[in-house]
Coordinates of C-alpha atoms and ligand atoms in Angstrom, one line a residue:
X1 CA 0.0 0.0 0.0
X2 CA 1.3 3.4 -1.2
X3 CA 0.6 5.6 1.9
X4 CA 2.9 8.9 0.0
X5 CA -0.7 10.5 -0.4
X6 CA -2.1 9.8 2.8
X7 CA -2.5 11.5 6.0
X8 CA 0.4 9.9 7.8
X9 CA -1.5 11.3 11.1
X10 CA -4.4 9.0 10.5
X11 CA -4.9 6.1 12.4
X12 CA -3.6 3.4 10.4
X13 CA -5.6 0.4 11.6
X14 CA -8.7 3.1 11.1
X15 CA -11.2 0.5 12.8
X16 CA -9.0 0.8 15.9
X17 CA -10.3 3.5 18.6
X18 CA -8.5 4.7 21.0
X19 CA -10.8 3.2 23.2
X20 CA -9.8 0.0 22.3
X21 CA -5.9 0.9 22.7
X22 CA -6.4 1.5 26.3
X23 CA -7.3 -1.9 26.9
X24 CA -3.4 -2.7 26.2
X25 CA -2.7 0.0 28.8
X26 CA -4.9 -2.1 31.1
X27 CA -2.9 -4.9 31.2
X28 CA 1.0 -3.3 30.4
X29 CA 0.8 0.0 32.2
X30 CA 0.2 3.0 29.5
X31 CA 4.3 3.9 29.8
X32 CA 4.6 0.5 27.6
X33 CA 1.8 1.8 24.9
X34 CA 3.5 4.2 22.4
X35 CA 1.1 5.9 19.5
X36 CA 2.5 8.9 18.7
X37 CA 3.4 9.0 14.7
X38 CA 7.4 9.1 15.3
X39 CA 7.1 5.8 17.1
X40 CA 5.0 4.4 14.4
X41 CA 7.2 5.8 11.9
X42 CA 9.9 3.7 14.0
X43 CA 8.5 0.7 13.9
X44 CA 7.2 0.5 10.6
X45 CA 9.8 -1.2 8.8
X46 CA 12.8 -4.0 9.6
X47 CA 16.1 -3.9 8.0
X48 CA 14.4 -5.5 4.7
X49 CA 16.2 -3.4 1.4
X50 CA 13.3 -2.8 -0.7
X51 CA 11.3 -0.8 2.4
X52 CA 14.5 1.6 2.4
X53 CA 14.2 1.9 -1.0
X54 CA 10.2 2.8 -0.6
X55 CA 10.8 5.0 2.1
X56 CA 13.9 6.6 0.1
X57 CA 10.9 7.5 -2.4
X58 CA 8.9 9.2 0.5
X59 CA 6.4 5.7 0.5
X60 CA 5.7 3.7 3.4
X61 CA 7.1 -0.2 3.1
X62 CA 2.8 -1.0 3.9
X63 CA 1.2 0.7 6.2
X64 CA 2.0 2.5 9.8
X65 CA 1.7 0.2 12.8
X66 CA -1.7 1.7 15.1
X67 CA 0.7 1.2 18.6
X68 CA 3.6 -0.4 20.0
X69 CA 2.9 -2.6 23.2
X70 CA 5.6 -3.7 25.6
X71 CA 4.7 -6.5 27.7
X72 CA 6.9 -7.7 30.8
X73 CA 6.1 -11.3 31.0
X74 CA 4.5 -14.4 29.3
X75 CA 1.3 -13.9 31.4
X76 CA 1.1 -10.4 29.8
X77 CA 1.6 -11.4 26.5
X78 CA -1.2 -14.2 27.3
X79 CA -3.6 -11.1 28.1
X80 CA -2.4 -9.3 24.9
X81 CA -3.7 -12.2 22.8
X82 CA -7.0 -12.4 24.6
X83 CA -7.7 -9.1 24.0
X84 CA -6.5 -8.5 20.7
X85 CA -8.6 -12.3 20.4
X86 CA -12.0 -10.5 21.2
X87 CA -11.6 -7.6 19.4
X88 CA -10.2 -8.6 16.5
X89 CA -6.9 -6.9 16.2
X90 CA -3.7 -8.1 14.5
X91 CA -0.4 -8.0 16.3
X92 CA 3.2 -8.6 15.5
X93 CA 5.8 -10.5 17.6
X94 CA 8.9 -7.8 17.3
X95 CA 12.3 -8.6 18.5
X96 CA 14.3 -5.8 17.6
X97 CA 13.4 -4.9 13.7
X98 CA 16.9 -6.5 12.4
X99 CA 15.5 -9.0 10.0
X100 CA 16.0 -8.4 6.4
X101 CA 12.7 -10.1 5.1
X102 CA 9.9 -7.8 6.3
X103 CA 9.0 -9.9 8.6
X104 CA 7.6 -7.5 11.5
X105 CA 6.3 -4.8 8.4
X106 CA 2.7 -4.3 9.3
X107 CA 0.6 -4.7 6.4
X108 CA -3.2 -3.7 7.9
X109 CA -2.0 -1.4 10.5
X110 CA -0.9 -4.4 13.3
X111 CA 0.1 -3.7 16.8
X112 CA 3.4 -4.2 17.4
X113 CA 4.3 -6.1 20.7
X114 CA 7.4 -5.3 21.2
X115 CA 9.5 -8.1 23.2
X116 CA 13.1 -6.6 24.7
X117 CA 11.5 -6.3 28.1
X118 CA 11.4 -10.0 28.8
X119 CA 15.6 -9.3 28.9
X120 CA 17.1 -12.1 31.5
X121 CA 18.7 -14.9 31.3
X122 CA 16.8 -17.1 33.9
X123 CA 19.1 -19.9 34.4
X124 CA 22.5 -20.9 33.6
X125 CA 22.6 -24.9 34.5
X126 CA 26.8 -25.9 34.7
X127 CA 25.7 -29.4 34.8
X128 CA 23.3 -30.0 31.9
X129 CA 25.7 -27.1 29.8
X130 CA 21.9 -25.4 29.0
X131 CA 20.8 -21.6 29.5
X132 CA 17.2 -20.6 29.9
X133 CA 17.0 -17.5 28.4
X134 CA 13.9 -14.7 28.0
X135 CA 13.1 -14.8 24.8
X136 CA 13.3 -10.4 24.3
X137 CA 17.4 -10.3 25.5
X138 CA 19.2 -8.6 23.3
X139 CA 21.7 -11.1 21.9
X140 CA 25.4 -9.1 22.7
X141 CA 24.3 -8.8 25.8
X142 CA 23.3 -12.3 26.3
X143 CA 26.6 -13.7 25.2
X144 CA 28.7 -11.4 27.4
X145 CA 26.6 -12.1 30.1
X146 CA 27.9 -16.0 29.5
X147 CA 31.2 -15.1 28.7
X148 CA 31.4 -13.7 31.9
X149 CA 30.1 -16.9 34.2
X150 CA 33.2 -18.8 31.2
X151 CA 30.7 -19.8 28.8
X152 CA 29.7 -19.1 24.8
X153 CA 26.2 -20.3 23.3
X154 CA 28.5 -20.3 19.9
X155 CA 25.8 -18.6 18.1
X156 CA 28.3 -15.1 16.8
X157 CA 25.2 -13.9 14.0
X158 CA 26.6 -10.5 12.7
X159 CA 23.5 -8.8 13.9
X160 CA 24.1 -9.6 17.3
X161 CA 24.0 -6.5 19.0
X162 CA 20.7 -5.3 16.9
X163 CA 18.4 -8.8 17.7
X164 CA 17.1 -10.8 20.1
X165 CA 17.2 -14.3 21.5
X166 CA 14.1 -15.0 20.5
X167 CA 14.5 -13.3 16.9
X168 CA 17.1 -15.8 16.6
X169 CA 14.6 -18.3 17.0
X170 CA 11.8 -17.4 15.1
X171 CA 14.3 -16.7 11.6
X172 CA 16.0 -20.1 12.3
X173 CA 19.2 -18.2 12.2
X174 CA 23.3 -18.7 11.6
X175 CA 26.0 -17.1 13.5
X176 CA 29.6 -17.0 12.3
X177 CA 30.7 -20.0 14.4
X178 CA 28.0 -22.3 12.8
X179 CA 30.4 -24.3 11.0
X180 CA 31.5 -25.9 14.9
X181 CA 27.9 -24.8 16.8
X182 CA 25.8 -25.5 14.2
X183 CA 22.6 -23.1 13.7
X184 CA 20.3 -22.0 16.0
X185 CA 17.8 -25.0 15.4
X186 CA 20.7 -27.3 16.4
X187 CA 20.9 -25.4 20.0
X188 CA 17.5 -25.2 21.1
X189 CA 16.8 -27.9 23.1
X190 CA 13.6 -26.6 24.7
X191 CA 11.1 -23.5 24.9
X192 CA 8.0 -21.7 25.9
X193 CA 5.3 -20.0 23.9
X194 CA 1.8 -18.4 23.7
X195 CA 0.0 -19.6 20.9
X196 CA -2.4 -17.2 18.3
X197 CA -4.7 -19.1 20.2
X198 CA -4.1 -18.1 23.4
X199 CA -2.7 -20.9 25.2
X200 CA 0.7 -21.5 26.6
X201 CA 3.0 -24.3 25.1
X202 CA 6.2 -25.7 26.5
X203 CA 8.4 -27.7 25.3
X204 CA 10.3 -29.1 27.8
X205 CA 14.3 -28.9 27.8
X206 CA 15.5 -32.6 27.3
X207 CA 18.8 -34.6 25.6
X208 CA 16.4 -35.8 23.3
X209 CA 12.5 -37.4 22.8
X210 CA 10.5 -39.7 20.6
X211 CA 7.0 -38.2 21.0
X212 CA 6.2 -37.6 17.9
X213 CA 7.1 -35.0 15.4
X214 CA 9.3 -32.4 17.1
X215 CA 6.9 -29.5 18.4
X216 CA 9.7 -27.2 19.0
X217 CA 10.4 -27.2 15.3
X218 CA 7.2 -25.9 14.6
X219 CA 8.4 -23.1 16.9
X220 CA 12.2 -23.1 15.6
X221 CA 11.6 -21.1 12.4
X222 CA 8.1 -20.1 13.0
X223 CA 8.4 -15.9 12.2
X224 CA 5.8 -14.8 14.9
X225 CA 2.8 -17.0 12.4
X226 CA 2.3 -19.8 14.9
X227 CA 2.5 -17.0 18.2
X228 CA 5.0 -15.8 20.4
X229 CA 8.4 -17.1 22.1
X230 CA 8.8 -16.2 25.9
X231 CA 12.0 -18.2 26.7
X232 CA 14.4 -20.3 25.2
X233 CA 16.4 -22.9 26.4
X234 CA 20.0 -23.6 24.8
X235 CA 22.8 -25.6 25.3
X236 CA 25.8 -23.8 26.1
X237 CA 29.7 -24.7 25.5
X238 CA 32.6 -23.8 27.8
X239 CA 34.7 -20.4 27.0
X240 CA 37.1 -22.3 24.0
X241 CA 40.8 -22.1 26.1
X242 CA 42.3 -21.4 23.0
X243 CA 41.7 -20.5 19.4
X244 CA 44.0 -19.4 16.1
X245 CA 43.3 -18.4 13.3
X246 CA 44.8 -19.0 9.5
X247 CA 44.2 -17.5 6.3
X248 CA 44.9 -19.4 3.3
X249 CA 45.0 -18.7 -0.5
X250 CA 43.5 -21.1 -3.0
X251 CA 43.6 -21.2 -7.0
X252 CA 39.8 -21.3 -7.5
X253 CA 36.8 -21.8 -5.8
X254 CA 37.2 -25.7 -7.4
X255 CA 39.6 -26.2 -4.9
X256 CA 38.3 -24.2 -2.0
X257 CA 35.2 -25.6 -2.6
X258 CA 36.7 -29.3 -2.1
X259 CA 39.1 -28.7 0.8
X260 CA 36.5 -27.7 2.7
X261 CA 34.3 -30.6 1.7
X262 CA 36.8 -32.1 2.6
X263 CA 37.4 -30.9 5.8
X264 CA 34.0 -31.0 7.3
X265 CA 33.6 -34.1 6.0
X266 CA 36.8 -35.5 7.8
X267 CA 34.6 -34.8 11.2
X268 CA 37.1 -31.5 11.6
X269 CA 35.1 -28.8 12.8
X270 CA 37.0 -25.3 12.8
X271 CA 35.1 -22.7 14.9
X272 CA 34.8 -20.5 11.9
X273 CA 35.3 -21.3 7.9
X274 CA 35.2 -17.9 5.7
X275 CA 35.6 -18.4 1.7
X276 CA 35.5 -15.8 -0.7
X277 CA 35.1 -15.6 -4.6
X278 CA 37.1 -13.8 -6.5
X279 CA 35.5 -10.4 -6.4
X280 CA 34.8 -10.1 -2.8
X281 CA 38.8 -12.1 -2.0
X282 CA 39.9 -8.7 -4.4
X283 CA 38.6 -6.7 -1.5
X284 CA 40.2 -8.4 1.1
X285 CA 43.8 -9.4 -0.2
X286 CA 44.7 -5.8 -2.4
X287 CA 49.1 -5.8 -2.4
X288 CA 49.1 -9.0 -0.8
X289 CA 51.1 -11.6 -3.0
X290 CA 50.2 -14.4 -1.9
X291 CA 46.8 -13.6 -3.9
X292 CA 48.5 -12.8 -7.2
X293 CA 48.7 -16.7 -8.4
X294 CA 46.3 -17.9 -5.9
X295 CA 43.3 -15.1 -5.8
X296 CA 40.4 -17.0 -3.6
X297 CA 40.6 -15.8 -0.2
X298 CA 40.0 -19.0 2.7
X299 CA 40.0 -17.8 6.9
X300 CA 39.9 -20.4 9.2
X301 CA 39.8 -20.2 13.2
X302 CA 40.2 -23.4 15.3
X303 CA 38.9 -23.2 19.1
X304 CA 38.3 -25.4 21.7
X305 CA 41.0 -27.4 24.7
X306 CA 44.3 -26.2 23.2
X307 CA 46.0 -29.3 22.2
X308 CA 42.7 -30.6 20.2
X309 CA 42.2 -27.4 18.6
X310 CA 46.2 -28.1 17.5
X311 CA 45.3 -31.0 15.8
X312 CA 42.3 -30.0 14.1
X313 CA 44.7 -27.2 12.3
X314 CA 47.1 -29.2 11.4
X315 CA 44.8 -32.1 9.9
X316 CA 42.8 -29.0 8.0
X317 CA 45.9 -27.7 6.9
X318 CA 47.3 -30.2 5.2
X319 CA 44.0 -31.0 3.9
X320 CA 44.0 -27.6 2.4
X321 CA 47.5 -28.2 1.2
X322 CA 46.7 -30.8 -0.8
X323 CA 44.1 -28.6 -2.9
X324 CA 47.3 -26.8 -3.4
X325 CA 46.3 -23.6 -0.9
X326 CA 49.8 -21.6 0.8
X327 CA 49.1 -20.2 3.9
X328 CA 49.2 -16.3 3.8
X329 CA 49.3 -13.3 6.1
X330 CA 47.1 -12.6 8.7
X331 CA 46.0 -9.5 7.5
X332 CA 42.4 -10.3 6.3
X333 CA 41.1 -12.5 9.4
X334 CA 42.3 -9.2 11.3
X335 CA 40.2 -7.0 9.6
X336 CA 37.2 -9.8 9.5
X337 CA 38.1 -10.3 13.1
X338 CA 37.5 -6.3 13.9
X339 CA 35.0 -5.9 12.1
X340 CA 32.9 -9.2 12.1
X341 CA 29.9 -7.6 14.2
X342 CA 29.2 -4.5 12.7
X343 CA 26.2 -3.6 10.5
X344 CA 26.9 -3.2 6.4
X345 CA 28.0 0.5 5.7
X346 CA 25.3 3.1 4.9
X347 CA 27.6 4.1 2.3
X348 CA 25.9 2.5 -0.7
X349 CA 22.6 2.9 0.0
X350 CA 22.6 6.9 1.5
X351 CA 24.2 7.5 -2.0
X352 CA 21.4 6.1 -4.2
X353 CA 22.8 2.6 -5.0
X354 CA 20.3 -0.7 -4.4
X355 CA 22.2 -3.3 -2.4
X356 CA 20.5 -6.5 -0.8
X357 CA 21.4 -9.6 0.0
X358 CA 20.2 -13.2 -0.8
X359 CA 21.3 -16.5 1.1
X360 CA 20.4 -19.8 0.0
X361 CA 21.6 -23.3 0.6
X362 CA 22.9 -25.6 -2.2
X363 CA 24.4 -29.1 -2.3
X364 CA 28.2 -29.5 -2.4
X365 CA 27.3 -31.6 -6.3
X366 CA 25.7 -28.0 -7.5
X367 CA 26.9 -25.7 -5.6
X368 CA 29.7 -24.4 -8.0
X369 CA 27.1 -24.4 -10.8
X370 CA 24.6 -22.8 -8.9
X371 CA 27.0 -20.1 -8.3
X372 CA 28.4 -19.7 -12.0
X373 CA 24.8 -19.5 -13.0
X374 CA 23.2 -16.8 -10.5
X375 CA 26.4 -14.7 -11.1
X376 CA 25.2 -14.7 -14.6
X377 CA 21.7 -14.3 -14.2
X378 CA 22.8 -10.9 -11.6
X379 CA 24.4 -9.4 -14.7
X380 CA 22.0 -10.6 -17.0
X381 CA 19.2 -8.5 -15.2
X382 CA 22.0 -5.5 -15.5
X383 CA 25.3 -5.0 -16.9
X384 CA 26.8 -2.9 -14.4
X385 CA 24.9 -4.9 -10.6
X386 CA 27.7 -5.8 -8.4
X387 CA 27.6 -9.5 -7.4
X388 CA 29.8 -10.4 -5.1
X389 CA 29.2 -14.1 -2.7
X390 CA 30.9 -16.1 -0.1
X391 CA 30.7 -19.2 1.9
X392 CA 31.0 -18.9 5.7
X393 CA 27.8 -21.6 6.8
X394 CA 30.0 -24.9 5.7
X395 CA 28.7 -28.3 6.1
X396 CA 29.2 -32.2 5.2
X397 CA 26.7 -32.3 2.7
X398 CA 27.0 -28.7 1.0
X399 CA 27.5 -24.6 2.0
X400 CA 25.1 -21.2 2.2
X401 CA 26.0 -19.0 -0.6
X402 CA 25.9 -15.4 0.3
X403 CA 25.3 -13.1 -2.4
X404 CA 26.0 -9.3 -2.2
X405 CA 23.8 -7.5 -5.1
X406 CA 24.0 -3.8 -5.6
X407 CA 22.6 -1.6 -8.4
X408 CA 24.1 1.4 -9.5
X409 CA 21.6 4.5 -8.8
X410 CA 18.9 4.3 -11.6
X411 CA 15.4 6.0 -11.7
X412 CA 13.4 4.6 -8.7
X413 CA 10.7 2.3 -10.4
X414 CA 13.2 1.2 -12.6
X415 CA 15.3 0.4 -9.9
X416 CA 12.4 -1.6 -7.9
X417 CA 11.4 -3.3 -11.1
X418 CA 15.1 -4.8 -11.4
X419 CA 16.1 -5.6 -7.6
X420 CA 12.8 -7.8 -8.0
X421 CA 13.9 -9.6 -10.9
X422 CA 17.6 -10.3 -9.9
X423 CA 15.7 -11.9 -6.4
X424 CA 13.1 -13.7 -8.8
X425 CA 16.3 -15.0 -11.1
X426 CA 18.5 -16.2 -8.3
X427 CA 15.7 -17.8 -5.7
X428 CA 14.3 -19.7 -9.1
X429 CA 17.8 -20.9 -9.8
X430 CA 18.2 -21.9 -6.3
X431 CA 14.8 -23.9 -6.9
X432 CA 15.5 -25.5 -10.3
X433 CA 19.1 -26.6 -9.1
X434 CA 17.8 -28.6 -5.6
X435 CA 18.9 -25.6 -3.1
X436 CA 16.9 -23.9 -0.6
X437 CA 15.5 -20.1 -0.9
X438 CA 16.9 -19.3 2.3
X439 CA 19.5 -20.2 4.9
X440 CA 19.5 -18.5 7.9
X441 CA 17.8 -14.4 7.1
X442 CA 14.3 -16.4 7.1
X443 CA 11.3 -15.6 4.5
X444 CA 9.9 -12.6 6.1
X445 CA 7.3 -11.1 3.4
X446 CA 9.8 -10.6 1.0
X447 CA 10.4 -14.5 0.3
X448 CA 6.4 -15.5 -0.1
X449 CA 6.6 -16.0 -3.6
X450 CA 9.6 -18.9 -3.8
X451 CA 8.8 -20.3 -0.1
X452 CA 5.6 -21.2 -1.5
X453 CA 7.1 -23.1 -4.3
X454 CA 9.9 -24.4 -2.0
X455 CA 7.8 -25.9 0.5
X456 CA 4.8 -27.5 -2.2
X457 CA 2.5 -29.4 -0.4
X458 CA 4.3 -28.5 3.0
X459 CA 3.1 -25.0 2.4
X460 CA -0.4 -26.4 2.8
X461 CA 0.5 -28.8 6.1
X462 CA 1.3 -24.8 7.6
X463 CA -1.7 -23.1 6.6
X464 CA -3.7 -25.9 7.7
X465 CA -1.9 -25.3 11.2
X466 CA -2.0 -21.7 11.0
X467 CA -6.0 -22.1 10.3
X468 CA -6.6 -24.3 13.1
X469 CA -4.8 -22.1 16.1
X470 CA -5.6 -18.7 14.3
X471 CA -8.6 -18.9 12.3
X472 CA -9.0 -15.0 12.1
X473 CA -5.6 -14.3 10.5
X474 CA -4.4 -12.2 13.8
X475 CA -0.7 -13.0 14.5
X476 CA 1.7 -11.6 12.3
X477 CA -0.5 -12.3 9.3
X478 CA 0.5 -12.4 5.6
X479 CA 4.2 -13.8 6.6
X480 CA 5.8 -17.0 5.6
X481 CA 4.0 -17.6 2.9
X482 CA 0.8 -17.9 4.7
X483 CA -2.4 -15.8 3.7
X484 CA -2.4 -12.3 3.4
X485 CA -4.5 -10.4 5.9
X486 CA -8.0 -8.8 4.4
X487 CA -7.3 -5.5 3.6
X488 CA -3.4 -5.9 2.6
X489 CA -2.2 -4.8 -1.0
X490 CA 1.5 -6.5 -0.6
X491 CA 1.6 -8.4 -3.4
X492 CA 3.8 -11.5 -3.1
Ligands
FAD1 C1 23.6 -6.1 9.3 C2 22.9 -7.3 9.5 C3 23.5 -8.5 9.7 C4 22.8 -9.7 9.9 N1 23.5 -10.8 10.1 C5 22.9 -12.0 10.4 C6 23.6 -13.2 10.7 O1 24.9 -13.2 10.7 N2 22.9 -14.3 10.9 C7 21.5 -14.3 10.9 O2 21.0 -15.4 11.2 N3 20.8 -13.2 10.7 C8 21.5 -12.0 10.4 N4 20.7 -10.9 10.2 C9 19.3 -10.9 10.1 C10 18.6 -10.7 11.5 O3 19.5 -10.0 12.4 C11 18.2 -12.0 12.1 O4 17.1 -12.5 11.3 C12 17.7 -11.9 13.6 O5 17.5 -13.3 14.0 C13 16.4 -11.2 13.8 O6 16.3 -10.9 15.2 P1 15.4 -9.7 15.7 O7 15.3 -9.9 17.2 O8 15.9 -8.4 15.3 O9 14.0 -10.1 15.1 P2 12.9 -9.2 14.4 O10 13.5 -8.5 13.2 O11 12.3 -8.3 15.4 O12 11.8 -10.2 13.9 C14 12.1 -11.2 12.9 C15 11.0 -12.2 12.8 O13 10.9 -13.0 14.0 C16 9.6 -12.8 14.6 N5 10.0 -12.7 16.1 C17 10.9 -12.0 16.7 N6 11.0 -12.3 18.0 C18 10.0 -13.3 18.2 C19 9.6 -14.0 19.3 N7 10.1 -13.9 20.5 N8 8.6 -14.9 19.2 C20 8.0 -15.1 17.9 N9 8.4 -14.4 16.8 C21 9.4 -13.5 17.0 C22 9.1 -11.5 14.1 O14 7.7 -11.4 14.1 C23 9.6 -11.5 12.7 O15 8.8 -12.3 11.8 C24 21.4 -9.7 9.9 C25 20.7 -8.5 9.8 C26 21.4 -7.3 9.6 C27 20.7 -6.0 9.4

């Protein structure tokens, strides 16, 4: 919905009286209701590209949320949904707006329920090696507060100082060290939730169960559809002794590729794995001559009980050896090193350029064809869009491919019309060659289109769920490839 013509004043959920808003003061206290238009304005948009490029245009992404809501506790969030229940009003789970998919953009004027005041880590168990966490904690300050008591929940996402625990959860998300922790899915081992319907679900934390299909799955992943997370537990690791780092400089991505097959696939597990084509290794490795004969750019870091993490080097680095890599300064992991948890610069996008980025997973037999092909696809849709990818998510069986796409400024629509087609291009790709849409940044709204198509029948088994614990479309509706709220004109 193009909202440049409208009064941004108005109400944007117009059915919702102010009346009706004070029932959420009722139960949160009216300090943790904000209405005013610059909060709205706030909260009307995630990190998602294409609403910076609307809002660069003076449009709104969709539409303004109608308030922001701050509950405390579980049994708050329980009220919210009764309410919001009886008189029909959709709300959002928000963590802290730093997905890239849209997946907290209100599309009919939603209430936002903001989480980051369910902030504390409830439990740290040294026996089981688990952490019971509140699902609204900001994530930096969740893994400081472990490093402190000597332990790391491993998951290092980028974004961690700008999301949540519980964001983490909902986008099934990566962090850098996934290659030795694996992804968020793999360290949740229990959790607690209100349903659309109302009711509370847990999940209890245990090694592992056989009844039935997993329930925290539907959970893990979930993007505020099937209701909201209130805590989380994880397994934890101990504080890694001692760690070092190596960077290495391979031929082609052929051989990269294969070493770290290789690797993984030899049960090694180095806390982090970086690989970079040739374009974004260019970046990295300018006047370094290592890179001159060998021009594909390979970090590794080994952690853990010193003399293990030793061996793991070694054993990786003659693997690497072998697909003829030389070991090269440490220049480059510095720099990744210092920079590894800041945001993407503002550079490119305050001075009119389009940039996104796209992560999908593909299969170690198509990977290198899946990346030769969406390269060509990116520069197909224009000569002159900078495609750039990595590999940093490394497994046994295949790698996310992390694609950098920027457009050089060109007239707005123009613009829009392109970014679309280079994500339409590469996500079909990723489909037609056995990959999936998305690795760890989630669907979001953005993603409706090949999520639908990824999931086939699956996408049915969800909306059938989604029916049965939400029948009037309430909870973060029109996400995941579920159906759109009435009264929405995103079209996906
Ligand atoms: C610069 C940058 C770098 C990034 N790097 C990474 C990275 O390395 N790895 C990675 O995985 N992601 C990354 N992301 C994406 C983003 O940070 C993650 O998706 C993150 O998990 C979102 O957390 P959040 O708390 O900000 O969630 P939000 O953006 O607030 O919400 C995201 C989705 O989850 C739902 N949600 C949030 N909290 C809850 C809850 N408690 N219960 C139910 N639903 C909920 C929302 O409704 C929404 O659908 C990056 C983003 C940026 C901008």
């Amino acid at each position: 919905m193009d909202l440049i013509n409208q009064d941004p004043l108005a109400p944007a959920s117009p059915g919702l009286q102010a009346s009706v808003l004070a029932g959420f003061s009722a139960i949160v206290g009216p300090e943790n209701v904000l209405t005013g238009t610059a909060h709205r304005y706030a909260y009307c948009r995630d990190r998602l590209p294409y609403g910076l490029f609307r809002l660069r245009s003076h449009a709104l992404p969709a539409t303004l949320p109608a308030a922001i809501v701050s509950p405390a506790s579980a049994e708050e969030i329980m009220a919210i949904v009764a309410y919001a229940r009886q008189h029909r009003i959709a709300l959002i789970p928000f963590g802290a707006g730093s997905g890239v998919l849209g997946g907290t953009i209100p599309l009919v004027g939603e209430v936002m329920v903001d989480l980051k005041r369910l902030n504390r880590i409830v439990e740290i168990n040294p026996i089981d090696g688990t952490v019971t966490v509140q699902a609204g904690m900001n994530g930096m300050q969740f893994e400081q507060e472990l490093e402190r008591n000597g332990y790391t929940a491993g998951h290092l996402p980028q974004s961690i100082a700008m999301s949540t625990v519980g964001g983490w959860v909902a986008c099934r998300g990566a962090g850098q060290a996934s290659s030795r922790y694996g992804k968020i899915e793999d360290m949740v081992i229990g959790l607690k939730a209100v349903l659309p319907n109302g009711k509370a679900l847990e999940v209890r934390p245990v090694a592992r169960r056989a009844v039935g299909p997993s329930i925290k799955d539907l959970l893990v992943g979930s993007e505020g559809v099937l209701g909201f997370i209130t805590e989380v537990t994880l397994r934890i690791w101990r504080k890694p002794e001692h760690s070092s780092a190596v960077v290495l400089a391979f031929k082609n991505i052929e051989d990269g590729f294969n070493a770290l097959r290789e690797v993984v696939q030899s049960e090694l597990r180095p806390e982090v794995i970086r690989l970079y084509d040739a374009i974004e290794s260019g970046q990295r490795t300018e006047s370094m001559p290592e890179f001159v004969a060998r021009p594909i750019l390979c970090i590794m870091k080994f952690s853990g009980l010193k003399d293990l993490a030793n061996v793991e080097r070694a054993l990786a680095l003659s693997i690497c050896a072998r697909h003829d890599a030389v070991v090269a300064g440490n220049g480059p992991y510095e720099h990744w090193e210092s920079s590894r948890f800041h945001s993407y610069s503002t550079k490119w996008q305050s001075e009119g350029y389009y940039m996104d980025t796209i992560e999908i997973t593909g299969t170690w037999t198509r990977l290198h064809d899946m990346y030769a092909a969406m390269s060509e696809a990116a520069h197909a849709v224009h000569p002159d869009m900078y495609f750039g990818a990595h590999w940093s998510h490394i497994y046994p069986e295949g790698a996310c491919q992390y694609m950098t796409l920027r457009l050089p400024p060109l007239p707005h629509d123009e613009a829009i019309r392109l970014h679309r087609l280079a994500w339409d291009r590469i996500e079909t790709i990723c489909l037609e060659m056995g990959g999936s849409v998305a690795h760890h940044h989630g669907a979001g709204l953005f993603r409706n289109a090949w999520v639908r198509q990824e999931l086939n029948t699956g996408m049915d088994l969800l909306q059938i769920l989604k029916d049965g614990l939400d029948p009037d479309n309430l909870i973060n509706p029109g996400k995941l490839g579920l159906r759109q709220p009435a009264g929405s004109t995103w079209e996906s």
